[in-house]
JSON list of C-alpha atoms in Angstrom, two decimals:
[
{"chain": "A", "resi": 186, "resn": "ASP", "atom": "CA", "xyz": [58.49, -30.85, -94.81]},
{"chain": "A", "resi": 187, "resn": "SER", "atom": "CA", "xyz": [61.29, -28.95, -92.85]},
{"chain": "A", "resi": 188, "resn": "GLY", "atom": "CA", "xyz": [61.26, -31.13, -89.91]},
{"chain": "A", "resi": 189, "resn": "VAL", "atom": "CA", "xyz": [60.02, -28.93, -87.45]},
{"chain": "A", "resi": 190, "resn": "THR", "atom": "CA", "xyz": [57.15, -29.71, -85.67]},
{"chain": "A", "resi": 191, "resn": "GLN", "atom": "CA", "xyz": [54.65, -27.24, -84.18]},
{"chain": "A", "resi": 192, "resn": "THR", "atom": "CA", "xyz": [51.42, -27.94, -82.14]},
{"chain": "A", "resi": 193, "resn": "PRO", "atom": "CA", "xyz": [48.67, -27.12, -82.12]},
{"chain": "A", "resi": 194, "resn": "LYS", "atom": "CA", "xyz": [48.01, -26.25, -85.63]},
{"chain": "A", "resi": 195, "resn": "HIS", "atom": "CA", "xyz": [44.90, -24.39, -84.90]},
{"chain": "A", "resi": 196, "resn": "LEU", "atom": "CA", "xyz": [43.70, -22.65, -81.43]},
{"chain": "A", "resi": 197, "resn": "ILE", "atom": "CA", "xyz": [40.75, -20.59, -80.69]},
{"chain": "A", "resi": 198, "resn": "THR", "atom": "CA", "xyz": [40.64, -19.12, -77.05]},
{"chain": "A", "resi": 199, "resn": "ALA", "atom": "CA", "xyz": [38.98, -15.99, -75.42]},
{"chain": "A", "resi": 200, "resn": "THR", "atom": "CA", "xyz": [40.50, -12.72, -74.23]},
{"chain": "A", "resi": 201, "resn": "GLY", "atom": "CA", "xyz": [42.35, -13.03, -70.85]},
{"chain": "A", "resi": 202, "resn": "GLN", "atom": "CA", "xyz": [43.40, -16.62, -71.33]},
{"chain": "A", "resi": 203, "resn": "ARG", "atom": "CA", "xyz": [46.73, -18.45, -71.41]},
{"chain": "A", "resi": 204, "resn": "VAL", "atom": "CA", "xyz": [47.70, -20.42, -74.11]},
{"chain": "A", "resi": 205, "resn": "THR", "atom": "CA", "xyz": [51.17, -22.69, -74.74]},
{"chain": "A", "resi": 206, "resn": "LEU", "atom": "CA", "xyz": [52.63, -23.33, -78.17]},
{"chain": "A", "resi": 207, "resn": "ARG", "atom": "CA", "xyz": [55.12, -26.17, -78.65]},
{"chain": "A", "resi": 208, "resn": "CYS", "atom": "CA", "xyz": [57.87, -26.57, -81.24]},
{"chain": "A", "resi": 209, "resn": "SER", "atom": "CA", "xyz": [60.05, -29.45, -81.88]},
{"chain": "A", "resi": 210, "resn": "PRO", "atom": "CA", "xyz": [62.97, -28.31, -83.69]},
{"chain": "A", "resi": 211, "resn": "ARG", "atom": "CA", "xyz": [64.64, -30.52, -86.70]},
{"chain": "A", "resi": 212, "resn": "SER", "atom": "CA", "xyz": [67.04, -33.38, -85.39]},
{"chain": "A", "resi": 213, "resn": "GLY", "atom": "CA", "xyz": [70.38, -32.13, -84.44]},
{"chain": "A", "resi": 214, "resn": "ASP", "atom": "CA", "xyz": [69.18, -28.29, -84.35]},
{"chain": "A", "resi": 215, "resn": "LEU", "atom": "CA", "xyz": [70.18, -26.43, -81.01]},
{"chain": "A", "resi": 216, "resn": "SER", "atom": "CA", "xyz": [68.43, -23.05, -81.91]},
{"chain": "A", "resi": 217, "resn": "VAL", "atom": "CA", "xyz": [64.86, -22.55, -81.93]},
{"chain": "A", "resi": 218, "resn": "TYR", "atom": "CA", "xyz": [63.41, -19.17, -83.00]},
{"chain": "A", "resi": 219, "resn": "TRP", "atom": "CA", "xyz": [59.73, -17.84, -82.39]},
{"chain": "A", "resi": 220, "resn": "TYR", "atom": "CA", "xyz": [58.04, -15.54, -85.06]},
{"chain": "A", "resi": 221, "resn": "GLN", "atom": "CA", "xyz": [54.54, -14.07, -84.81]},
{"chain": "A", "resi": 222, "resn": "GLN", "atom": "CA", "xyz": [53.18, -13.33, -88.26]},
{"chain": "A", "resi": 223, "resn": "SER", "atom": "CA", "xyz": [50.05, -10.93, -88.54]},
{"chain": "A", "resi": 224, "resn": "LEU", "atom": "CA", "xyz": [48.58, -9.09, -91.47]},
{"chain": "A", "resi": 225, "resn": "ASP", "atom": "CA", "xyz": [49.59, -5.60, -89.99]},
{"chain": "A", "resi": 226, "resn": "GLN", "atom": "CA", "xyz": [52.83, -6.36, -88.47]},
{"chain": "A", "resi": 227, "resn": "GLY", "atom": "CA", "xyz": [54.42, -8.65, -90.85]},
{"chain": "A", "resi": 228, "resn": "LEU", "atom": "CA", "xyz": [56.91, -11.28, -89.64]},
{"chain": "A", "resi": 229, "resn": "GLN", "atom": "CA", "xyz": [58.03, -10.00, -86.14]},
{"chain": "A", "resi": 230, "resn": "PHE", "atom": "CA", "xyz": [60.87, -11.83, -84.25]},
{"chain": "A", "resi": 231, "resn": "LEU", "atom": "CA", "xyz": [60.03, -12.62, -80.83]},
{"chain": "A", "resi": 232, "resn": "ILE", "atom": "CA", "xyz": [62.87, -14.64, -79.17]},
{"chain": "A", "resi": 233, "resn": "GLN", "atom": "CA", "xyz": [65.73, -16.86, -79.82]},
{"chain": "A", "resi": 234, "resn": "TYR", "atom": "CA", "xyz": [67.06, -19.88, -77.60]},
{"chain": "A", "resi": 235, "resn": "TYR", "atom": "CA", "xyz": [70.05, -22.04, -78.00]},
{"chain": "A", "resi": 236, "resn": "ASN", "atom": "CA", "xyz": [70.95, -25.18, -76.25]},
{"chain": "A", "resi": 237, "resn": "GLY", "atom": "CA", "xyz": [68.37, -24.11, -73.44]},
{"chain": "A", "resi": 238, "resn": "GLU", "atom": "CA", "xyz": [69.51, -20.55, -73.16]},
{"chain": "A", "resi": 239, "resn": "GLU", "atom": "CA", "xyz": [67.93, -17.29, -74.08]},
{"chain": "A", "resi": 240, "resn": "ARG", "atom": "CA", "xyz": [70.05, -15.65, -76.82]},
{"chain": "A", "resi": 241, "resn": "ALA", "atom": "CA", "xyz": [68.21, -12.88, -78.45]},
{"chain": "A", "resi": 242, "resn": "LYS", "atom": "CA", "xyz": [65.02, -11.03, -77.80]},
{"chain": "A", "resi": 243, "resn": "GLY", "atom": "CA", "xyz": [63.23, -9.11, -80.36]},
{"chain": "A", "resi": 244, "resn": "ASN", "atom": "CA", "xyz": [59.49, -7.47, -79.84]},
{"chain": "A", "resi": 245, "resn": "ILE", "atom": "CA", "xyz": [58.30, -10.04, -77.50]},
{"chain": "A", "resi": 246, "resn": "LEU", "atom": "CA", "xyz": [55.57, -8.62, -75.16]},
{"chain": "A", "resi": 247, "resn": "GLU", "atom": "CA", "xyz": [56.04, -9.14, -71.28]},
{"chain": "A", "resi": 248, "resn": "ARG", "atom": "CA", "xyz": [52.92, -11.18, -71.42]},
{"chain": "A", "resi": 249, "resn": "PHE", "atom": "CA", "xyz": [54.51, -13.72, -73.67]},
{"chain": "A", "resi": 250, "resn": "SER", "atom": "CA", "xyz": [57.27, -16.15, -72.30]},
{"chain": "A", "resi": 251, "resn": "ALA", "atom": "CA", "xyz": [59.37, -18.74, -73.65]},
{"chain": "A", "resi": 252, "resn": "GLN", "atom": "CA", "xyz": [61.69, -21.53, -72.76]},
{"chain": "A", "resi": 253, "resn": "GLN", "atom": "CA", "xyz": [63.93, -24.45, -74.61]},
{"chain": "A", "resi": 254, "resn": "PHE", "atom": "CA", "xyz": [64.00, -27.96, -72.48]},
{"chain": "A", "resi": 255, "resn": "PRO", "atom": "CA", "xyz": [66.90, -30.17, -72.03]},
{"chain": "A", "resi": 256, "resn": "ASP", "atom": "CA", "xyz": [65.37, -32.21, -75.15]},
{"chain": "A", "resi": 257, "resn": "LEU", "atom": "CA", "xyz": [65.57, -29.13, -77.11]},
{"chain": "A", "resi": 258, "resn": "HIS", "atom": "CA", "xyz": [61.88, -28.93, -77.66]},
{"chain": "A", "resi": 259, "resn": "SER", "atom": "CA", "xyz": [60.47, -25.11, -77.07]},
{"chain": "A", "resi": 260, "resn": "GLU", "atom": "CA", "xyz": [57.30, -23.63, -75.51]},
{"chain": "A", "resi": 261, "resn": "LEU", "atom": "CA", "xyz": [56.03, -20.20, -76.12]},
{"chain": "A", "resi": 262, "resn": "ASN", "atom": "CA", "xyz": [53.52, -19.19, -73.51]},
{"chain": "A", "resi": 263, "resn": "LEU", "atom": "CA", "xyz": [51.07, -16.28, -74.31]},
{"chain": "A", "resi": 264, "resn": "SER", "atom": "CA", "xyz": [49.32, -15.14, -71.38]},
{"chain": "A", "resi": 265, "resn": "SER", "atom": "CA", "xyz": [46.22, -12.39, -70.74]},
{"chain": "A", "resi": 266, "resn": "LEU", "atom": "CA", "xyz": [45.49, -12.88, -74.52]},
{"chain": "A", "resi": 267, "resn": "GLU", "atom": "CA", "xyz": [44.07, -9.80, -76.21]},
{"chain": "A", "resi": 268, "resn": "LEU", "atom": "CA", "xyz": [42.32, -9.75, -79.62]},
{"chain": "A", "resi": 269, "resn": "GLY", "atom": "CA", "xyz": [45.48, -8.27, -81.03]},
{"chain": "A", "resi": 270, "resn": "ASP", "atom": "CA", "xyz": [47.43, -11.36, -80.24]},
{"chain": "A", "resi": 271, "resn": "SER", "atom": "CA", "xyz": [45.42, -13.42, -82.99]},
{"chain": "A", "resi": 272, "resn": "ALA", "atom": "CA", "xyz": [48.33, -14.43, -85.51]},
{"chain": "A", "resi": 273, "resn": "LEU", "atom": "CA", "xyz": [50.26, -17.27, -87.02]},
{"chain": "A", "resi": 274, "resn": "TYR", "atom": "CA", "xyz": [53.18, -18.28, -84.82]},
{"chain": "A", "resi": 275, "resn": "PHE", "atom": "CA", "xyz": [56.17, -19.96, -86.38]},
{"chain": "A", "resi": 276, "resn": "CYS", "atom": "CA", "xyz": [59.00, -21.43, -84.99]},
{"chain": "A", "resi": 277, "resn": "ALA", "atom": "CA", "xyz": [62.26, -22.15, -86.64]},
{"chain": "A", "resi": 278, "resn": "SER", "atom": "CA", "xyz": [65.30, -23.93, -86.00]},
{"chain": "A", "resi": 279, "resn": "SER", "atom": "CA", "xyz": [68.92, -24.16, -86.97]},
{"chain": "A", "resi": 280, "resn": "PRO", "atom": "CA", "xyz": [72.10, -25.95, -86.11]},
{"chain": "A", "resi": 281, "resn": "TYR", "atom": "CA", "xyz": [73.86, -22.82, -84.99]},
{"chain": "A", "resi": 282, "resn": "ASN", "atom": "CA", "xyz": [74.45, -20.49, -82.32]},
{"chain": "A", "resi": 283, "resn": "GLY", "atom": "CA", "xyz": [74.22, -17.52, -84.60]},
{"chain": "A", "resi": 284, "resn": "GLY", "atom": "CA", "xyz": [73.70, -16.89, -88.40]},
{"chain": "A", "resi": 285, "resn": "GLY", "atom": "CA", "xyz": [72.43, -19.23, -90.99]},
{"chain": "A", "resi": 286, "resn": "GLU", "atom": "CA", "xyz": [69.44, -20.38, -92.75]},
{"chain": "A", "resi": 287, "resn": "LEU", "atom": "CA", "xyz": [66.27, -21.02, -90.60]},
{"chain": "A", "resi": 288, "resn": "PHE", "atom": "CA", "xyz": [63.98, -23.86, -91.18]},
{"chain": "A", "resi": 289, "resn": "PHE", "atom": "CA", "xyz": [60.36, -23.04, -90.41]},
{"chain": "A", "resi": 290, "resn": "GLY", "atom": "CA", "xyz": [57.63, -25.32, -88.89]},
{"chain": "A", "resi": 291, "resn": "GLU", "atom": "CA", "xyz": [53.98, -24.99, -90.34]},
{"chain": "A", "resi": 292, "resn": "GLY", "atom": "CA", "xyz": [52.83, -22.60, -87.57]},
{"chain": "A", "resi": 293, "resn": "SER", "atom": "CA", "xyz": [50.12, -22.57, -84.94]},
{"chain": "A", "resi": 294, "resn": "ARG", "atom": "CA", "xyz": [47.39, -20.09, -85.86]},
{"chain": "A", "resi": 295, "resn": "LEU", "atom": "CA", "xyz": [45.77, -18.68, -82.81]},
{"chain": "A", "resi": 296, "resn": "THR", "atom": "CA", "xyz": [42.58, -16.92, -82.81]},
{"chain": "A", "resi": 297, "resn": "VAL", "atom": "CA", "xyz": [41.60, -14.89, -79.67]},
{"chain": "A", "resi": 298, "resn": "LEU", "atom": "CA", "xyz": [37.88, -13.95, -79.27]},
{"chain": "B", "resi": 155, "resn": "GLU", "atom": "CA", "xyz": [67.00, -0.80, -85.39]},
{"chain": "B", "resi": 156, "resn": "LEU", "atom": "CA", "xyz": [67.51, -2.78, -88.57]},
{"chain": "B", "resi": 157, "resn": "LYS", "atom": "CA", "xyz": [64.99, -2.14, -91.25]},
{"chain": "B", "resi": 158, "resn": "VAL", "atom": "CA", "xyz": [64.53, -4.23, -94.50]},
{"chain": "B", "resi": 159, "resn": "GLU", "atom": "CA", "xyz": [62.24, -2.91, -97.01]},
{"chain": "B", "resi": 160, "resn": "GLN", "atom": "CA", "xyz": [60.77, -4.70, -99.98]},
{"chain": "B", "resi": 161, "resn": "ASN", "atom": "CA", "xyz": [59.20, -3.11, -103.09]},
{"chain": "B", "resi": 162, "resn": "PRO", "atom": "CA", "xyz": [56.84, -3.70, -104.46]},
{"chain": "B", "resi": 163, "resn": "LEU", "atom": "CA", "xyz": [54.58, -5.21, -101.79]},
{"chain": "B", "resi": 164, "resn": "PHE", "atom": "CA", "xyz": [52.06, -6.41, -104.47]},
{"chain": "B", "resi": 165, "resn": "LEU", "atom": "CA", "xyz": [52.72, -7.54, -107.89]},
{"chain": "B", "resi": 166, "resn": "SER", "atom": "CA", "xyz": [50.63, -8.70, -110.56]},
{"chain": "B", "resi": 167, "resn": "MET", "atom": "CA", "xyz": [52.24, -10.17, -113.49]},
{"chain": "B", "resi": 168, "resn": "GLN", "atom": "CA", "xyz": [51.12, -11.96, -116.81]},
{"chain": "B", "resi": 169, "resn": "GLU", "atom": "CA", "xyz": [52.66, -15.19, -117.50]},
{"chain": "B", "resi": 170, "resn": "GLY", "atom": "CA", "xyz": [55.80, -15.23, -119.57]},
{"chain": "B", "resi": 171, "resn": "LYS", "atom": "CA", "xyz": [56.76, -11.74, -118.34]},
{"chain": "B", "resi": 172, "resn": "ASN", "atom": "CA", "xyz": [59.78, -10.77, -116.45]},
{"chain": "B", "resi": 173, "resn": "TYR", "atom": "CA", "xyz": [60.09, -8.53, -113.32]},
{"chain": "B", "resi": 174, "resn": "THR", "atom": "CA", "xyz": [62.16, -7.65, -110.31]},
{"chain": "B", "resi": 175, "resn": "ILE", "atom": "CA", "xyz": [61.69, -7.53, -106.61]},
{"chain": "B", "resi": 176, "resn": "TYR", "atom": "CA", "xyz": [63.96, -5.36, -104.82]},
{"chain": "B", "resi": 177, "resn": "CYS", "atom": "CA", "xyz": [65.01, -5.66, -101.24]},
{"chain": "B", "resi": 178, "resn": "ASN", "atom": "CA", "xyz": [66.86, -2.70, -99.38]},
{"chain": "B", "resi": 179, "resn": "TYR", "atom": "CA", "xyz": [68.40, -3.09, -95.71]},
{"chain": "B", "resi": 180, "resn": "SER", "atom": "CA", "xyz": [69.93, -0.49, -93.33]},
{"chain": "B", "resi": 181, "resn": "THR", "atom": "CA", "xyz": [72.77, -2.62, -91.81]},
{"chain": "B", "resi": 182, "resn": "THR", "atom": "CA", "xyz": [76.10, -3.65, -92.99]},
{"chain": "B", "resi": 183, "resn": "SER", "atom": "CA", "xyz": [75.13, -7.38, -93.11]},
{"chain": "B", "resi": 184, "resn": "ASP", "atom": "CA", "xyz": [76.57, -9.61, -95.87]},
{"chain": "B", "resi": 185, "resn": "ARG", "atom": "CA", "xyz": [74.24, -12.27, -95.48]},
{"chain": "B", "resi": 186, "resn": "LEU", "atom": "CA", "xyz": [70.60, -12.31, -96.99]},
{"chain": "B", "resi": 187, "resn": "TYR", "atom": "CA", "xyz": [67.98, -14.97, -97.32]},
{"chain": "B", "resi": 188, "resn": "TRP", "atom": "CA", "xyz": [65.09, -15.40, -99.60]},
{"chain": "B", "resi": 189, "resn": "TYR", "atom": "CA", "xyz": [62.05, -17.32, -98.52]},
{"chain": "B", "resi": 190, "resn": "ARG", "atom": "CA", "xyz": [58.71, -18.08, -100.22]},
{"chain": "B", "resi": 191, "resn": "GLN", "atom": "CA", "xyz": [55.34, -18.48, -98.49]},
{"chain": "B", "resi": 192, "resn": "ASP", "atom": "CA", "xyz": [52.24, -19.78, -99.98]},
{"chain": "B", "resi": 193, "resn": "PRO", "atom": "CA", "xyz": [48.79, -18.74, -98.55]},
{"chain": "B", "resi": 194, "resn": "GLY", "atom": "CA", "xyz": [48.39, -20.18, -94.95]},
{"chain": "B", "resi": 195, "resn": "LYS", "atom": "CA", "xyz": [51.64, -22.02, -95.09]},
{"chain": "B", "resi": 196, "resn": "SER", "atom": "CA", "xyz": [54.87, -22.20, -93.97]},
{"chain": "B", "resi": 197, "resn": "LEU", "atom": "CA", "xyz": [58.04, -20.36, -95.16]},
{"chain": "B", "resi": 198, "resn": "GLU", "atom": "CA", "xyz": [60.30, -22.20, -97.57]},
{"chain": "B", "resi": 199, "resn": "SER", "atom": "CA", "xyz": [63.66, -21.11, -98.20]},
{"chain": "B", "resi": 200, "resn": "LEU", "atom": "CA", "xyz": [64.82, -20.24, -101.61]},
{"chain": "B", "resi": 201, "resn": "PHE", "atom": "CA", "xyz": [68.35, -18.80, -101.61]},
{"chain": "B", "resi": 202, "resn": "VAL", "atom": "CA", "xyz": [71.04, -18.01, -99.19]},
{"chain": "B", "resi": 203, "resn": "LEU", "atom": "CA", "xyz": [73.40, -15.09, -100.21]},
{"chain": "B", "resi": 204, "resn": "LEU", "atom": "CA", "xyz": [76.38, -14.95, -98.25]},
{"chain": "B", "resi": 205, "resn": "SER", "atom": "CA", "xyz": [78.83, -12.71, -99.84]},
{"chain": "B", "resi": 206, "resn": "ASN", "atom": "CA", "xyz": [78.81, -9.35, -101.85]},
{"chain": "B", "resi": 207, "resn": "GLY", "atom": "CA", "xyz": [78.20, -10.42, -105.60]},
{"chain": "B", "resi": 208, "resn": "ALA", "atom": "CA", "xyz": [76.75, -13.46, -104.77]},
{"chain": "B", "resi": 209, "resn": "VAL", "atom": "CA", "xyz": [74.13, -14.76, -107.47]},
{"chain": "B", "resi": 210, "resn": "LYS", "atom": "CA", "xyz": [72.18, -17.92, -107.13]},
{"chain": "B", "resi": 211, "resn": "GLN", "atom": "CA", "xyz": [69.60, -19.24, -109.66]},
{"chain": "B", "resi": 212, "resn": "GLU", "atom": "CA", "xyz": [66.89, -21.68, -109.26]},
{"chain": "B", "resi": 213, "resn": "GLY", "atom": "CA", "xyz": [64.58, -22.29, -112.15]},
{"chain": "B", "resi": 214, "resn": "ARG", "atom": "CA", "xyz": [63.04, -18.99, -113.22]},
{"chain": "B", "resi": 215, "resn": "LEU", "atom": "CA", "xyz": [64.03, -17.24, -110.03]},
{"chain": "B", "resi": 216, "resn": "MET", "atom": "CA", "xyz": [67.53, -15.51, -109.78]},
{"chain": "B", "resi": 217, "resn": "ALA", "atom": "CA", "xyz": [68.87, -13.86, -106.53]},
{"chain": "B", "resi": 218, "resn": "SER", "atom": "CA", "xyz": [71.64, -11.35, -106.34]},
{"chain": "B", "resi": 219, "resn": "LEU", "atom": "CA", "xyz": [73.34, -9.68, -103.44]},
{"chain": "B", "resi": 220, "resn": "ASP", "atom": "CA", "xyz": [74.92, -6.11, -103.48]},
{"chain": "B", "resi": 221, "resn": "THR", "atom": "CA", "xyz": [76.05, -5.53, -99.96]},
{"chain": "B", "resi": 222, "resn": "LYS", "atom": "CA", "xyz": [77.99, -2.16, -100.73]},
{"chain": "B", "resi": 223, "resn": "ALA", "atom": "CA", "xyz": [74.46, -0.70, -101.89]},
{"chain": "B", "resi": 224, "resn": "ARG", "atom": "CA", "xyz": [72.64, -2.87, -99.16]},
{"chain": "B", "resi": 225, "resn": "LEU", "atom": "CA", "xyz": [70.52, -4.23, -102.06]},
{"chain": "B", "resi": 226, "resn": "SER", "atom": "CA", "xyz": [69.24, -7.74, -103.13]},
{"chain": "B", "resi": 227, "resn": "THR", "atom": "CA", "xyz": [67.18, -8.23, -106.11]},
{"chain": "B", "resi": 228, "resn": "LEU", "atom": "CA", "xyz": [65.13, -11.67, -106.85]},
{"chain": "B", "resi": 229, "resn": "HIS", "atom": "CA", "xyz": [64.41, -11.60, -110.58]},
{"chain": "B", "resi": 230, "resn": "ILE", "atom": "CA", "xyz": [61.55, -13.49, -112.15]},
{"chain": "B", "resi": 231, "resn": "THR", "atom": "CA", "xyz": [62.13, -14.96, -115.78]},
{"chain": "B", "resi": 232, "resn": "ALA", "atom": "CA", "xyz": [59.05, -15.71, -118.06]},
{"chain": "B", "resi": 233, "resn": "ALA", "atom": "CA", "xyz": [56.57, -16.14, -114.96]},
{"chain": "B", "resi": 234, "resn": "VAL", "atom": "CA", "xyz": [54.25, -19.09, -114.65]},
{"chain": "B", "resi": 235, "resn": "HIS", "atom": "CA", "xyz": [51.21, -19.34, -112.35]},
{"chain": "B", "resi": 236, "resn": "ASP", "atom": "CA", "xyz": [52.94, -21.66, -109.73]},
{"chain": "B", "resi": 237, "resn": "LEU", "atom": "CA", "xyz": [55.21, -18.80, -109.15]},
{"chain": "B", "resi": 238, "resn": "SER", "atom": "CA", "xyz": [52.26, -17.02, -107.13]},
{"chain": "B", "resi": 239, "resn": "ALA", "atom": "CA", "xyz": [53.23, -16.61, -103.69]},
{"chain": "B", "resi": 240, "resn": "THR", "atom": "CA", "xyz": [54.63, -14.32, -101.13]},
{"chain": "B", "resi": 241, "resn": "TYR", "atom": "CA", "xyz": [58.18, -13.66, -101.36]},
{"chain": "B", "resi": 242, "resn": "PHE", "atom": "CA", "xyz": [60.30, -12.40, -98.34]},
{"chain": "B", "resi": 243, "resn": "CYS", "atom": "CA", "xyz": [63.65, -11.41, -97.84]},
{"chain": "B", "resi": 244, "resn": "ALA", "atom": "CA", "xyz": [65.61, -11.19, -94.70]},
{"chain": "B", "resi": 245, "resn": "VAL", "atom": "CA", "xyz": [68.76, -9.91, -93.06]},
{"chain": "B", "resi": 246, "resn": "GLU", "atom": "CA", "xyz": [70.74, -11.24, -89.99]},
{"chain": "B", "resi": 247, "resn": "ASP", "atom": "CA", "xyz": [70.46, -8.42, -87.48]},
{"chain": "B", "resi": 248, "resn": "GLY", "atom": "CA", "xyz": [73.58, -8.34, -85.48]},
{"chain": "B", "resi": 249, "resn": "GLN", "atom": "CA", "xyz": [72.17, -6.32, -82.57]},
{"chain": "B", "resi": 250, "resn": "ALA", "atom": "CA", "xyz": [69.45, -8.79, -81.88]},
{"chain": "B", "resi": 251, "resn": "GLY", "atom": "CA", "xyz": [71.57, -11.42, -82.00]},
{"chain": "B", "resi": 252, "resn": "THR", "atom": "CA", "xyz": [71.55, -13.68, -85.08]},
{"chain": "B", "resi": 253, "resn": "ALA", "atom": "CA", "xyz": [67.76, -13.38, -85.56]},
{"chain": "B", "resi": 254, "resn": "LEU", "atom": "CA", "xyz": [66.61, -13.00, -89.05]},
{"chain": "B", "resi": 255, "resn": "ILE", "atom": "CA", "xyz": [64.74, -9.69, -89.55]},
{"chain": "B", "resi": 256, "resn": "PHE", "atom": "CA", "xyz": [62.09, -9.97, -92.53]},
{"chain": "B", "resi": 257, "resn": "GLY", "atom": "CA", "xyz": [60.70, -7.63, -95.04]},
{"chain": "B", "resi": 258, "resn": "LYS", "atom": "CA", "xyz": [57.20, -6.97, -95.26]},
{"chain": "B", "resi": 259, "resn": "GLY", "atom": "CA", "xyz": [56.73, -9.49, -98.34]},
{"chain": "B", "resi": 260, "resn": "THR", "atom": "CA", "xyz": [55.97, -9.13, -101.96]},
{"chain": "B", "resi": 261, "resn": "THR", "atom": "CA", "xyz": [52.68, -10.78, -102.98]},
{"chain": "B", "resi": 262, "resn": "LEU", "atom": "CA", "xyz": [53.15, -12.01, -106.44]},
{"chain": "B", "resi": 263, "resn": "SER", "atom": "CA", "xyz": [50.19, -13.11, -108.47]},
{"chain": "B", "resi": 264, "resn": "VAL", "atom": "CA", "xyz": [50.58, -14.62, -111.92]},
{"chain": "B", "resi": 265, "resn": "SER", "atom": "CA", "xyz": [47.69, -14.73, -114.36]},
{"chain": "B", "resi": 266, "resn": "SER", "atom": "CA", "xyz": [47.31, -15.93, -117.92]}
]
């Protein structure tokens, strides 16, 4: 158990809908990272927050957004969902504002029908 | 754009055999990470390599880093079934801040 908590574990929804994935980092960690894992794209970095501020952006679609709240939990919002958004979404945390080992949650598996 | 390439992508081994997984990357990073993922599960950190020449060992796995060659290896000694998993290497991308950029992973299957 890494100490990173993600909810929900599984989510099934329809195209065009919007969903929110939630992540609580390990106690004391200030950075949260979101990754998307799919069979064809592998593990893709989406976005990083540190202590409430966006720090780095990867291959995140405009339909996706994220935020980190004062209690350090983070939410990833996915809207206008398409079939291709079906994937496993991981949250990871670290104590640092840059670099270092990441600790991953169990993931949220999103299925878009 | 930072590229991280692993090979092979799929590896079928017999128990007791040795093999090496290679990870090449395109940036001048001196920090490299290895993770293990079981099917449908989370990523578990295996090794953190923080400098040129770093070598870490845990059980039947040994990882090394050559920053000049931009190459890391994960060596498996006398494989056992419990090592069956997907192994990822990851490198810090300075241009994208501090995110780890992952290779596509090497899926290892060990059979008797």
